PDB file of C-alpha atoms in Angstrom:
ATOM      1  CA  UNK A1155     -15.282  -6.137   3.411  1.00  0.00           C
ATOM      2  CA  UNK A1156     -13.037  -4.578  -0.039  1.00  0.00           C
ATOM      3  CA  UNK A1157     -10.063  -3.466  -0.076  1.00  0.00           C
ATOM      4  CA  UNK A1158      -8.392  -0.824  -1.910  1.00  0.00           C
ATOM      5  CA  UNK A1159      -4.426   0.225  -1.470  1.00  0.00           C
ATOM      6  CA  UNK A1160      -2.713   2.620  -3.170  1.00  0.00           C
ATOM      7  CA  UNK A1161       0.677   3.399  -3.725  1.00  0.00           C
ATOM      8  CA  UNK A1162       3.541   5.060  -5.680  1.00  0.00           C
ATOM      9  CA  UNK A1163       5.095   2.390  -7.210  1.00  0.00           C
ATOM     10  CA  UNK A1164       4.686  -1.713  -8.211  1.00  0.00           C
ATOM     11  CA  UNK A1165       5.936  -3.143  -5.082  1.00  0.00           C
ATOM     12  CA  UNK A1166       5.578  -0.528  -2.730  1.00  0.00           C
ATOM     13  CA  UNK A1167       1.998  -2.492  -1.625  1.00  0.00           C
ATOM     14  CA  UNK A1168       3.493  -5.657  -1.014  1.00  0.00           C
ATOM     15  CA  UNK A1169       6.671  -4.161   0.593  1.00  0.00           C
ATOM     16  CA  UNK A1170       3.719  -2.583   3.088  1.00  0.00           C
ATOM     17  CA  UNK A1171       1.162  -5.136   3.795  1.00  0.00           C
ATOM     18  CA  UNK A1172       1.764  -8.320   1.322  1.00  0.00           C
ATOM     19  CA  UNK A1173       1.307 -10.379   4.240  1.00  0.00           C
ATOM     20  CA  UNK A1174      -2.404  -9.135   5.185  1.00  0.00           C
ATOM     21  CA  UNK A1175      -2.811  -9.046   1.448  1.00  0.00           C
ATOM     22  CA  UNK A1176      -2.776 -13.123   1.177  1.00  0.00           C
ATOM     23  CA  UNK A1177      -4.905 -13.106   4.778  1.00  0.00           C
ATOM     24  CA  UNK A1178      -7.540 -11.321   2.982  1.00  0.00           C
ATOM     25  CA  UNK A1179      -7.412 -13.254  -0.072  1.00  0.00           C
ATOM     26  CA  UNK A1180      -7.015 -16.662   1.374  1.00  0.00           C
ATOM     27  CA  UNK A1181     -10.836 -15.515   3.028  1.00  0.00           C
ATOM     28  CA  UNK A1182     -12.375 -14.343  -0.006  1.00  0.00           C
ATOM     29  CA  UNK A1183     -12.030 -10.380   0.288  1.00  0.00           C
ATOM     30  CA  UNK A1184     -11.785  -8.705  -3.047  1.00  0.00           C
ATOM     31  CA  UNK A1185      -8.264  -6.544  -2.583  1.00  0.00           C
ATOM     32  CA  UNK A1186      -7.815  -3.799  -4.992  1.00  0.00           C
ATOM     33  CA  UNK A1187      -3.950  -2.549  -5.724  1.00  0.00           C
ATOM     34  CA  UNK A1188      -3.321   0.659  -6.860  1.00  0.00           C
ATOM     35  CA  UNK A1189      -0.328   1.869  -8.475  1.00  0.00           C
ATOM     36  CA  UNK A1190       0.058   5.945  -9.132  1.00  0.00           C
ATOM     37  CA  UNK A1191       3.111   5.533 -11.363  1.00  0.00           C
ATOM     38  CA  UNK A1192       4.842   3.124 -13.491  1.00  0.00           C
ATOM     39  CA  UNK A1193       7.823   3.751 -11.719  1.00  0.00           C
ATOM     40  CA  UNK A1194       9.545   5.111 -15.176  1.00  0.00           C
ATOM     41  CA  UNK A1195      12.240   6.568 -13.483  1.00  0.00           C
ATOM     42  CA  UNK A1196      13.573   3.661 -11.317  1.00  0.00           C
ATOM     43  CA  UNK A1197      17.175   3.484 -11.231  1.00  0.00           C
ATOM     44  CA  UNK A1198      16.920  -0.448 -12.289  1.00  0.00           C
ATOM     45  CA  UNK A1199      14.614  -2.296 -14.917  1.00  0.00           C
ATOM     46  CA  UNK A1200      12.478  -0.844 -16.915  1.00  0.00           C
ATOM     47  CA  UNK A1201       8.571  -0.023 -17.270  1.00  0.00           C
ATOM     48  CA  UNK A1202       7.706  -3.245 -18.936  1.00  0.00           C
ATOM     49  CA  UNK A1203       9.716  -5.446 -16.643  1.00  0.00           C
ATOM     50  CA  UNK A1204       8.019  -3.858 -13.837  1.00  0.00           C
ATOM     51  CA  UNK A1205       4.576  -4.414 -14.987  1.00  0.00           C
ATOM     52  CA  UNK A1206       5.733  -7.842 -15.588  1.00  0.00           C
ATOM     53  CA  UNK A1207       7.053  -8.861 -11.996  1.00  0.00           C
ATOM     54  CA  UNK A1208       3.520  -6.622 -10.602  1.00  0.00           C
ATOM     55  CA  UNK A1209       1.622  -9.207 -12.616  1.00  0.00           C
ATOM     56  CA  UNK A1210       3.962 -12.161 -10.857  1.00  0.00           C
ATOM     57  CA  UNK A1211       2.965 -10.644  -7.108  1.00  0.00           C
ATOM     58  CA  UNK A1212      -0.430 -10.563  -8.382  1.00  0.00           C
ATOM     59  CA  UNK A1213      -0.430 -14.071  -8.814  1.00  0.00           C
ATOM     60  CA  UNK A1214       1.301 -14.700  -5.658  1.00  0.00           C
ATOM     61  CA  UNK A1215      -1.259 -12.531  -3.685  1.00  0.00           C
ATOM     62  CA  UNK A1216      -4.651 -13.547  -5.621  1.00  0.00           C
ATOM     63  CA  UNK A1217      -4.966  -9.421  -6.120  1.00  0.00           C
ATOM     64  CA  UNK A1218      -6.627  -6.985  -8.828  1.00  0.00           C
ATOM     65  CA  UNK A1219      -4.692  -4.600  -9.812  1.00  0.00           C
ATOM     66  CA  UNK A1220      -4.473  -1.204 -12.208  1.00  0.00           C
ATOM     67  CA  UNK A1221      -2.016   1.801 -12.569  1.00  0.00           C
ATOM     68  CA  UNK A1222      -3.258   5.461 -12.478  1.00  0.00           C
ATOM     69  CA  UNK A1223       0.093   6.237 -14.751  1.00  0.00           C
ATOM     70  CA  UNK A1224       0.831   9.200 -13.299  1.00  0.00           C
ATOM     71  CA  UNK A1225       4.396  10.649 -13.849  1.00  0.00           C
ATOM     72  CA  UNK A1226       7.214   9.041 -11.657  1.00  0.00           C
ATOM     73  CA  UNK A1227       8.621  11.792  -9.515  1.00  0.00           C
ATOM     74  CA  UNK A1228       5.652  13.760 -10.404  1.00  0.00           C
ATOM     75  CA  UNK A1229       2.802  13.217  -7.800  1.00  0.00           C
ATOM     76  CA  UNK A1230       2.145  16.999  -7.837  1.00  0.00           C
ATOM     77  CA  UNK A1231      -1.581  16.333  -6.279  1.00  0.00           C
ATOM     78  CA  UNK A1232      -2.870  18.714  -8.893  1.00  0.00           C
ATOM     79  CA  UNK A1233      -6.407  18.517  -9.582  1.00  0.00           C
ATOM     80  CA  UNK A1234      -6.421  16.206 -12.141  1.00  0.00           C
ATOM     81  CA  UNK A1235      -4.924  13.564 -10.136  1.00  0.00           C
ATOM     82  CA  UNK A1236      -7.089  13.948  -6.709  1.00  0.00           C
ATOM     83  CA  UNK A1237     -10.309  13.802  -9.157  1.00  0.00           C
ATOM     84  CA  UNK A1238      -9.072  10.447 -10.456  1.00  0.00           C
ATOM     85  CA  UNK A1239      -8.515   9.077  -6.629  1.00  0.00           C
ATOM     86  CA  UNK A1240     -11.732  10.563  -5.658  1.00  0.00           C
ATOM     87  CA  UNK A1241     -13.370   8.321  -9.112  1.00  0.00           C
ATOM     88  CA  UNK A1242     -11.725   5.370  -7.619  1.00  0.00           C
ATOM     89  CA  UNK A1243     -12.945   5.105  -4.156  1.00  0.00           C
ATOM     90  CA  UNK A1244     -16.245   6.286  -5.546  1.00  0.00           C
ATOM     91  CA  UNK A1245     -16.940   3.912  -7.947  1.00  0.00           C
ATOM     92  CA  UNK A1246     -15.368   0.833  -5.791  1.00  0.00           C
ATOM     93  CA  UNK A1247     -16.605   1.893  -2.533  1.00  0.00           C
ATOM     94  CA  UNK A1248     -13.833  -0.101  -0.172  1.00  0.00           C
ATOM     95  CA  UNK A1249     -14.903  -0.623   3.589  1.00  0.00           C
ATOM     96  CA  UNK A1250     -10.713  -0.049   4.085  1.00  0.00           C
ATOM     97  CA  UNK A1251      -8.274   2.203   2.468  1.00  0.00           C
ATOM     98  CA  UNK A1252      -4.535   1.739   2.962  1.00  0.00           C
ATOM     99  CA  UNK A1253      -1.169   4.123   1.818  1.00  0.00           C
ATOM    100  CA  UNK A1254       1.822   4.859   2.883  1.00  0.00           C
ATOM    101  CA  UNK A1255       2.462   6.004   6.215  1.00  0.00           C
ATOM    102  CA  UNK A1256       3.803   9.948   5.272  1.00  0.00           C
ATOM    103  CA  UNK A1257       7.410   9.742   6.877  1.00  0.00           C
ATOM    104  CA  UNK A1258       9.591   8.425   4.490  1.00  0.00           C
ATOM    105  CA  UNK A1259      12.936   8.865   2.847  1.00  0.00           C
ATOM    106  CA  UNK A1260      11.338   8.161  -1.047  1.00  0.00           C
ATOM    107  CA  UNK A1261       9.978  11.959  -1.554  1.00  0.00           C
ATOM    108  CA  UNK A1262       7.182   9.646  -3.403  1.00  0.00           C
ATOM    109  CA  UNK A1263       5.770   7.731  -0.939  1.00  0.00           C
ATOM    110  CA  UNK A1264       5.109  10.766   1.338  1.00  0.00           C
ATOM    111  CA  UNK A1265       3.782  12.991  -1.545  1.00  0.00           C
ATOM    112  CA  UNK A1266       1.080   9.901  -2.579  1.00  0.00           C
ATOM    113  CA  UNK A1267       0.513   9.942   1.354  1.00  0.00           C
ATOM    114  CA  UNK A1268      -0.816  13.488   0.974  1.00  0.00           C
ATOM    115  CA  UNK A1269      -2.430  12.897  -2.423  1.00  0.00           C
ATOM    116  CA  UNK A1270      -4.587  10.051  -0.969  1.00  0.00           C
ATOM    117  CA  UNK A1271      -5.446  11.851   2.048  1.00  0.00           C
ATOM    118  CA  UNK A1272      -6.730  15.119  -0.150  1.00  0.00           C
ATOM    119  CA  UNK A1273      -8.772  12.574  -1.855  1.00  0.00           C
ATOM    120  CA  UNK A1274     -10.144  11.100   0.409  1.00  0.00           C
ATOM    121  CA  UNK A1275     -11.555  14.245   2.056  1.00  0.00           C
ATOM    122  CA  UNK A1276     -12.843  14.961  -1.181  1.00  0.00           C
ATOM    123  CA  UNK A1277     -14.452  11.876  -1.831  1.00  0.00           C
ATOM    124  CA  UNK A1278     -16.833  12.670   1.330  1.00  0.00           C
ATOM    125  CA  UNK A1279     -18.194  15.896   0.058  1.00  0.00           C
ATOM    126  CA  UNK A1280     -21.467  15.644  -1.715  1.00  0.00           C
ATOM    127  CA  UNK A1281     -21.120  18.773  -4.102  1.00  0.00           C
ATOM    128  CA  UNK A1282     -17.659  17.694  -5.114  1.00  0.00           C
ATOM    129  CA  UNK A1283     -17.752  15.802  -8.780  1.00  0.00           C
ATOM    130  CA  UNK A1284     -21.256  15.596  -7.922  1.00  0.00           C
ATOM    131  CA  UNK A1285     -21.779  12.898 -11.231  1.00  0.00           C
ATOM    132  CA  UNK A1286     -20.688  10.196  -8.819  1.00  0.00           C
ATOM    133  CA  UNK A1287     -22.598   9.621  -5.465  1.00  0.00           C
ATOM    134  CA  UNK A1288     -19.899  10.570  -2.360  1.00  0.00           C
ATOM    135  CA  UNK A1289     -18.403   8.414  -0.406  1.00  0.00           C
ATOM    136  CA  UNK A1290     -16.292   7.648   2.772  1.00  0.00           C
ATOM    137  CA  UNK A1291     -14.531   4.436   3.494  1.00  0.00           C
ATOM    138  CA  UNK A1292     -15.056   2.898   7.019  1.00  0.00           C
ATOM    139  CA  UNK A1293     -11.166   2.968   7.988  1.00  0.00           C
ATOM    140  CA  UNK A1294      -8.157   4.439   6.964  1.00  0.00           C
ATOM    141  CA  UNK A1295      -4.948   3.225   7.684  1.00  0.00           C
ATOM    142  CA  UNK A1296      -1.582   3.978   6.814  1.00  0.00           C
ATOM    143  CA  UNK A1297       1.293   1.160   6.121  1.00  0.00           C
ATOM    144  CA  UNK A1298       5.041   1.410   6.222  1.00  0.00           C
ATOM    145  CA  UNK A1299       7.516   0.916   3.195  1.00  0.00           C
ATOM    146  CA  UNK A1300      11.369   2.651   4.570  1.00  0.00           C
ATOM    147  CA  UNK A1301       9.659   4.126   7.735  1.00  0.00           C
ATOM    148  CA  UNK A1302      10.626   1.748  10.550  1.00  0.00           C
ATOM    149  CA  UNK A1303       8.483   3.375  13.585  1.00  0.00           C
ATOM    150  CA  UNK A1304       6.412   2.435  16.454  1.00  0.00           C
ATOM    151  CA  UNK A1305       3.169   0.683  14.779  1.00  0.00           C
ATOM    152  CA  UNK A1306      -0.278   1.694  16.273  1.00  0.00           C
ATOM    153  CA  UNK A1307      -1.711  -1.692  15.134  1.00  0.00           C
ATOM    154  CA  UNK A1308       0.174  -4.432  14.690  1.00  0.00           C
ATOM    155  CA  UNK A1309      -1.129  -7.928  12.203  1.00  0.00           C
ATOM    156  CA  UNK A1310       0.030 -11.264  13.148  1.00  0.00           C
ATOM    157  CA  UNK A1311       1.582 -12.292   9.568  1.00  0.00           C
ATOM    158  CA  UNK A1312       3.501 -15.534  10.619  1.00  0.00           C
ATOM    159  CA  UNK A1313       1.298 -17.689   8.528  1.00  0.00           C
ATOM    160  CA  UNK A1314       1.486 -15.510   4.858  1.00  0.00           C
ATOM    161  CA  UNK A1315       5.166 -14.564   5.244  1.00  0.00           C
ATOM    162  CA  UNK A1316       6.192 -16.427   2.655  1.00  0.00           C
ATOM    163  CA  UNK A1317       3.822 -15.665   0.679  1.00  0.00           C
ATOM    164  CA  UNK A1318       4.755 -12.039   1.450  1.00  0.00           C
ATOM    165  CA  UNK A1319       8.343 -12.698   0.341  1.00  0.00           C
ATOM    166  CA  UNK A1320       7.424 -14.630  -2.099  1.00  0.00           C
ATOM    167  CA  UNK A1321       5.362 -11.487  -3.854  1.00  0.00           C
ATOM    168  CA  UNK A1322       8.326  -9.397  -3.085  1.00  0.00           C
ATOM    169  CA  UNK A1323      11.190 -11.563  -4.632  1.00  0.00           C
ATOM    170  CA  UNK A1324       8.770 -11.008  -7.932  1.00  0.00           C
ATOM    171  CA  UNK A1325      10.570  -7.696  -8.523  1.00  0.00           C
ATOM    172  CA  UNK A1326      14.251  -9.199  -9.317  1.00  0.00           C
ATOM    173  CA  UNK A1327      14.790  -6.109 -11.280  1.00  0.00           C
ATOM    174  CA  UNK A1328      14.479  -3.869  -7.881  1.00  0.00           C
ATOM    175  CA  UNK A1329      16.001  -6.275  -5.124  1.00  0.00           C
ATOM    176  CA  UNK A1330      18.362  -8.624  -6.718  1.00  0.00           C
ATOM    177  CA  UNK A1331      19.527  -7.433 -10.643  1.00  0.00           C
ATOM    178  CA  UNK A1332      21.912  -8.550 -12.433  1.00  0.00           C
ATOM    179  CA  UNK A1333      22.949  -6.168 -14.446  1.00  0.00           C
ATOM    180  CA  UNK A1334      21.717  -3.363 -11.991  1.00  0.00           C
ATOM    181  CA  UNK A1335      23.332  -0.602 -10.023  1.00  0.00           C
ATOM    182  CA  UNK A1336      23.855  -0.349  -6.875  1.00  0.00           C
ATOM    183  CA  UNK A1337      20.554   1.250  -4.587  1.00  0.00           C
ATOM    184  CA  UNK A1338      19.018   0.699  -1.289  1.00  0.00           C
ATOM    185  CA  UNK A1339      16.482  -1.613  -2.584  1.00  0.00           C
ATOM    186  CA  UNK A1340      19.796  -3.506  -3.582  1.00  0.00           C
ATOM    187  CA  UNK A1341      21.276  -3.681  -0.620  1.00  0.00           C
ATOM    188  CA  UNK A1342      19.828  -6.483   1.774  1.00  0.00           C
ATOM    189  CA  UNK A1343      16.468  -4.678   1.581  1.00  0.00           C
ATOM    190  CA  UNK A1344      14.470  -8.281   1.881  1.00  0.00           C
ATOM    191  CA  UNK A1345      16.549  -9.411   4.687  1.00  0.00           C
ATOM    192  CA  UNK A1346      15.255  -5.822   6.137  1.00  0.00           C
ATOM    193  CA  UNK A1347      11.843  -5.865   5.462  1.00  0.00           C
ATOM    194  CA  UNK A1348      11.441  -9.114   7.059  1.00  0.00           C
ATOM    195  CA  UNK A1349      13.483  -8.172  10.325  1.00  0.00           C
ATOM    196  CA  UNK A1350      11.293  -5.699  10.867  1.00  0.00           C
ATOM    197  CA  UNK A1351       8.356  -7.774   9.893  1.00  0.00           C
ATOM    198  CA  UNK A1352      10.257  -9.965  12.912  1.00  0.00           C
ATOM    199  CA  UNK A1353      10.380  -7.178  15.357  1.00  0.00           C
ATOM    200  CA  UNK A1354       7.094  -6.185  14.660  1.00  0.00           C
ATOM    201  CA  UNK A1355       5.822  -9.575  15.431  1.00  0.00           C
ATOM    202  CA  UNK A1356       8.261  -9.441  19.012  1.00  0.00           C
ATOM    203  CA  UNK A1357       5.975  -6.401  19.794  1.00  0.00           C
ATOM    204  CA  UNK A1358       2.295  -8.561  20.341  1.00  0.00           C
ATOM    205  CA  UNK A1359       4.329 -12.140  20.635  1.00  0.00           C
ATOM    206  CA  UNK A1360       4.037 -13.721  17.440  1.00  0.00           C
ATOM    207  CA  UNK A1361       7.081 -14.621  14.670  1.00  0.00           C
ATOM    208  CA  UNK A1362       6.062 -11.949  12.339  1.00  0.00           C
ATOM    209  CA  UNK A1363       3.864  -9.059  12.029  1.00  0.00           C
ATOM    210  CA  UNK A1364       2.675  -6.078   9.640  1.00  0.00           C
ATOM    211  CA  UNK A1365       2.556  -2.535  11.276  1.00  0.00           C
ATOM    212  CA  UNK A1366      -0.141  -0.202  10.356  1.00  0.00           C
ATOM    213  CA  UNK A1367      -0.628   3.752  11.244  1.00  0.00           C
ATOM    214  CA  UNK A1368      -3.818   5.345  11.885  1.00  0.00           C
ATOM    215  CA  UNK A1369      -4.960   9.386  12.243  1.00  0.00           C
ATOM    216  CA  UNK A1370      -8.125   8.067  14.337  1.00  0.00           C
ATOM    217  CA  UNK A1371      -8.007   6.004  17.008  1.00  0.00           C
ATOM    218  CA  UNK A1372      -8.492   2.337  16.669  1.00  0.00           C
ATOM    219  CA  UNK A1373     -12.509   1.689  16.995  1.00  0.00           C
ATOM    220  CA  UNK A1374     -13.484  -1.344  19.165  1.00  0.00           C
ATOM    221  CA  UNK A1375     -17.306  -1.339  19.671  1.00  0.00           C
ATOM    222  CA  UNK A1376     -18.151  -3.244  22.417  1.00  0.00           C
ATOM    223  CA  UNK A1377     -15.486  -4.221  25.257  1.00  0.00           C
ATOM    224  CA  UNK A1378     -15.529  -8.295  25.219  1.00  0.00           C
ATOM    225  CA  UNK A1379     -14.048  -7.590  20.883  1.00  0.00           C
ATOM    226  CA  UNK A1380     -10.512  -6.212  23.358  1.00  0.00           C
ATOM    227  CA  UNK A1381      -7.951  -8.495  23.062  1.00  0.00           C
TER     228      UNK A1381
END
């Protein structure tokens, strides 16, 4: 089992799926976090603070971790960029793939949705960048960040939450600055995340859970793995 997720932004991962993140690690599976952007054009902190509060949730979560550094604001899923997705899953060959879920108010999360999607097509076709050997992950899934819908699968967390807000209070310059303005990460958007972690958890019984998305159905091989 690998992991790879990708996302816009340093913290947009954790915000998602921090909690499955420390599951993972806590058993030994190598989880790979990928950020598109440097998130240059945040309203608060700046791009070294950022890469210094990534390196804290790092920590926290027992993750690898690089940045594409693509333009904020400027996931234009232009050639250039797919081919470097396509590189990535290539050469790391995950078993799972996680981004965003595509409905979202941040015009960023849905456009690396789509960017990750066209790569991973492309990844798949033989002929494509034919210098490195195609490849298709297992699963797919898609995680939430300001979407707040109906999960298709839902993680019992309850035992990494705090780990999960722990990785997320990291970013001080996003959630709690002092010298910030004002912006919906700014406004109670911890006390948020983990009230829907909450609900989500209400949905399969447990205290918490992580909701993912999927665009296939959920695979279960032999009836006695139902639960």
């Amino acid at each position: 089992m690998k992991i790879v997720a990708i996302g816009a932004h340093p913290d947009d991962i954790e915000i998602g799926i921090a909690g499955m993140t420390a599951q993972w690690t806590e058993a030994g599976v190598d989880v790979l976090y990928v950020d598109l952007t440097r998130a240059e054009l945040s309203s608060n902190g700046d791009v070294v603070t950022r890469g210094i509060e990534a390196e804290t949730a790092d920590r926290v979560l027992g993750i690898r971790r690089i940045n594409l550094g693509f333009p904020d604001r400027g996931l234009t899923g232009d050639t250039t960029q797919i081919e470097a997705i396509v590189r990535l899953i290539r050469s790391e060959r995950p078993t799972h793939v996680l981004y965003p879920y595509g409905i979202d108010r941040h015009p960023d999360h849905g456009a690396c949705a789509r960017l990750v999607e066209e790569a991973l097509f492309n990844a798949g076709i033989r002929k494509y960048m034919p210098d490195v050997p195609a490849y298709r992950p297992s699963s797919v899934y898609q995680y939430m960040i300001n979407a707040h819908t109906t999960p298709d699968v839902c993680i019992d967390i309850t035992g990494t939450i705090e780990q999960k807000l722990d990785a997320l209070r990291a970013y001080a310059s996003q959630f709690t600055p002092v010298d910030g303005v004002a912006t919906p990460l700014t406004d109670a958007y911890l006390e948020r995340v983990l009230a829907r972690e909450r609900h989500f958890g209400s949905l399969i019984g447990t205290a918490y859970a992580e909701g993912l998305m999927t665009s296939r159905p959920y695979v279960v091989h032999r009836a006695g793995e139902l639960t």
